[in-house]
Tab-separated table of C-alpha atoms in Angstrom:
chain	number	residue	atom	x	y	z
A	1133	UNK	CA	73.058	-101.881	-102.648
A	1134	UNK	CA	70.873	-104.348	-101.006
A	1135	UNK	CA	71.934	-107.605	-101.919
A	1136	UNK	CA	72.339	-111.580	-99.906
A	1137	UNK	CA	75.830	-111.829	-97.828
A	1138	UNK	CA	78.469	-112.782	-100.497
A	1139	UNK	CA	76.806	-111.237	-103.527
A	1140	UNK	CA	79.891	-109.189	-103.804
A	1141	UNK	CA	78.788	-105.849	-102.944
A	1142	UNK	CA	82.182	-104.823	-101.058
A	1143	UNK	CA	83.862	-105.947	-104.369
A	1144	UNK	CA	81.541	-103.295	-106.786
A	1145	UNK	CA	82.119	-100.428	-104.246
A	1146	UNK	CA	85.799	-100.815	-104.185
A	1147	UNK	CA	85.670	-100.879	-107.900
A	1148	UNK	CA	83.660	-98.098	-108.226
A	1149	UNK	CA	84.995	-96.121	-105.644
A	1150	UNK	CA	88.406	-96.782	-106.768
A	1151	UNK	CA	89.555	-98.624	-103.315
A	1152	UNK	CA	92.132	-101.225	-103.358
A	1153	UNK	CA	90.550	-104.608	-102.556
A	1154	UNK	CA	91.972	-108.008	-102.786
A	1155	UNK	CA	92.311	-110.038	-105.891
A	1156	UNK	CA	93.657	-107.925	-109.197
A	1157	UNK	CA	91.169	-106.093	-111.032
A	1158	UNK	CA	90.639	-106.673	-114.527
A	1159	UNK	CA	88.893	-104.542	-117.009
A	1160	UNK	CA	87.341	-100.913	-117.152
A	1161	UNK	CA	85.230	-99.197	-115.265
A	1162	UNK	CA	83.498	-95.610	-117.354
A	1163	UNK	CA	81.845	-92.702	-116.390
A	1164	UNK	CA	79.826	-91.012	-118.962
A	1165	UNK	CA	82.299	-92.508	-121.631
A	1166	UNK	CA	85.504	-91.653	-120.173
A	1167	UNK	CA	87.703	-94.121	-118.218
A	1168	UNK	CA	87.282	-93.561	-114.403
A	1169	UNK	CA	89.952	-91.636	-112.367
A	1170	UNK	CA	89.992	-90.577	-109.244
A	1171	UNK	CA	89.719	-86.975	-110.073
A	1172	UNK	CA	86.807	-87.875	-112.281
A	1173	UNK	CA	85.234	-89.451	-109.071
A	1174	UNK	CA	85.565	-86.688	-106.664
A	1175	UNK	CA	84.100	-84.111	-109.660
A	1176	UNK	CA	80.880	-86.887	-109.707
A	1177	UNK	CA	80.742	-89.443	-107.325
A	1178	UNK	CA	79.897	-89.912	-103.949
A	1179	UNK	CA	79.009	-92.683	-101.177
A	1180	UNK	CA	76.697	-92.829	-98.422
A	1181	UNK	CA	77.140	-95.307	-95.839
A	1182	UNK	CA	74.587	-97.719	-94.134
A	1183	UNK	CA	76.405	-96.136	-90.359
A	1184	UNK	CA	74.979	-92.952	-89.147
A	1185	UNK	CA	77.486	-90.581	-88.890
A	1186	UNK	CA	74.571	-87.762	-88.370
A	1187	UNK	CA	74.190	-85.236	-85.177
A	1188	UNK	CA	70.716	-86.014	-83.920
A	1189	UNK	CA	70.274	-82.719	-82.917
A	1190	UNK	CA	70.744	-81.065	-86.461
A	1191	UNK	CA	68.755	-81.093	-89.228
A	1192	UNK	CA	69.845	-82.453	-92.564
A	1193	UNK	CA	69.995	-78.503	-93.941
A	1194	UNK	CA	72.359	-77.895	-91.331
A	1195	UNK	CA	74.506	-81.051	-91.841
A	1196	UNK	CA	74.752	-79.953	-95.483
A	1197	UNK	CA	75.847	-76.429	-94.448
A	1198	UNK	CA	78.507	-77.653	-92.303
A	1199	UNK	CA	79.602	-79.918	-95.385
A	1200	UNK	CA	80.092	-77.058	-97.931
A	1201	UNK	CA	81.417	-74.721	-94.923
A	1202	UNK	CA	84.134	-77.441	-94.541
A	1203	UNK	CA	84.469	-78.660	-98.288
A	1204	UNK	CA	83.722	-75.611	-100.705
A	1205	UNK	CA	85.292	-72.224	-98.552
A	1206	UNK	CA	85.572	-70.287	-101.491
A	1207	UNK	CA	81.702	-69.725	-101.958
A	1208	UNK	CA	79.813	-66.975	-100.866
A	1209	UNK	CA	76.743	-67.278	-98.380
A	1210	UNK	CA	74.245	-67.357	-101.369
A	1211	UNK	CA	76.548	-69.580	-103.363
A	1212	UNK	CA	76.587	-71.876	-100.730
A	1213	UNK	CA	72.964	-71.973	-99.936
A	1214	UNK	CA	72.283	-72.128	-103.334
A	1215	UNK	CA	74.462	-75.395	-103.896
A	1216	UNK	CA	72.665	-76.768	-99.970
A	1217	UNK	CA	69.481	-76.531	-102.434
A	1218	UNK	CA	70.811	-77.943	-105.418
A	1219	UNK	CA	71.735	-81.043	-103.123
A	1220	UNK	CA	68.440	-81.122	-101.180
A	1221	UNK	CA	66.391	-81.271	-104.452
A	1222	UNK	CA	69.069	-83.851	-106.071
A	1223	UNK	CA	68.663	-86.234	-103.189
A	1224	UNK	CA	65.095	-85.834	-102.562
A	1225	UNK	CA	65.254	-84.115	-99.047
A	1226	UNK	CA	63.872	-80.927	-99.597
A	1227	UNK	CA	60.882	-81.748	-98.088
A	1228	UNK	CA	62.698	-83.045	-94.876
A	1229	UNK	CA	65.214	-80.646	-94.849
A	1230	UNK	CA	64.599	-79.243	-91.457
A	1231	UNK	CA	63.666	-82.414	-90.034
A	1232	UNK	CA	66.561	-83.630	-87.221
A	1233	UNK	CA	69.064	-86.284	-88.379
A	1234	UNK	CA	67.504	-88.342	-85.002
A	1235	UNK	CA	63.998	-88.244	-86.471
């Protein structure tokens, strides 16, 4: 979200992301028809950050790998890499996937 200072972006990402912000929240906020929970988020959601919170010296492959190694222990090697290039085409970073974070 790129929007002027008091637009009220803080306010939609709380809502979305389910985050307690001031006021009281009226009203309902859907995902693909069904009323959103967190357990619904964490299945579909996620939010990246304008701060880096990248290792320069790793590439965004390996940040993903040390994501899923952290996040999703259950997989197999091939399961994993399989769901590092699920993500990379998703995003649109398989082309820069061994490019460094820094770069």
């Amino acid at each position: 979200l790129s929007f002027a200072s008091g637009a009220g972006k803080t306010t939609l990402l709380n809502m979305l992301t389910l985050e307690r912000g001031k006021g009281k929240a009226l009203g309902t906020i859907t995902l693909n028809g069904q009323p959103l929970t967190p357990a619904l988020y964490a299945e579909h959601c996620a939010v990246v950050t304008q701060q880096d919170l990248l290792w320069t010296f790793l590439t965004c492959r390996d940040h993903l790998r040390n994501a899923i190694n952290l996040y999703r222990p259950s997989l197999t090697h091939t399961e994993r890499e399989a769901a590092i290039d699920d993500l990379l085409a998703a995003t649109g970073l398989t082309s820069c996937q061994h490019t460094k974070a820094g770069n």
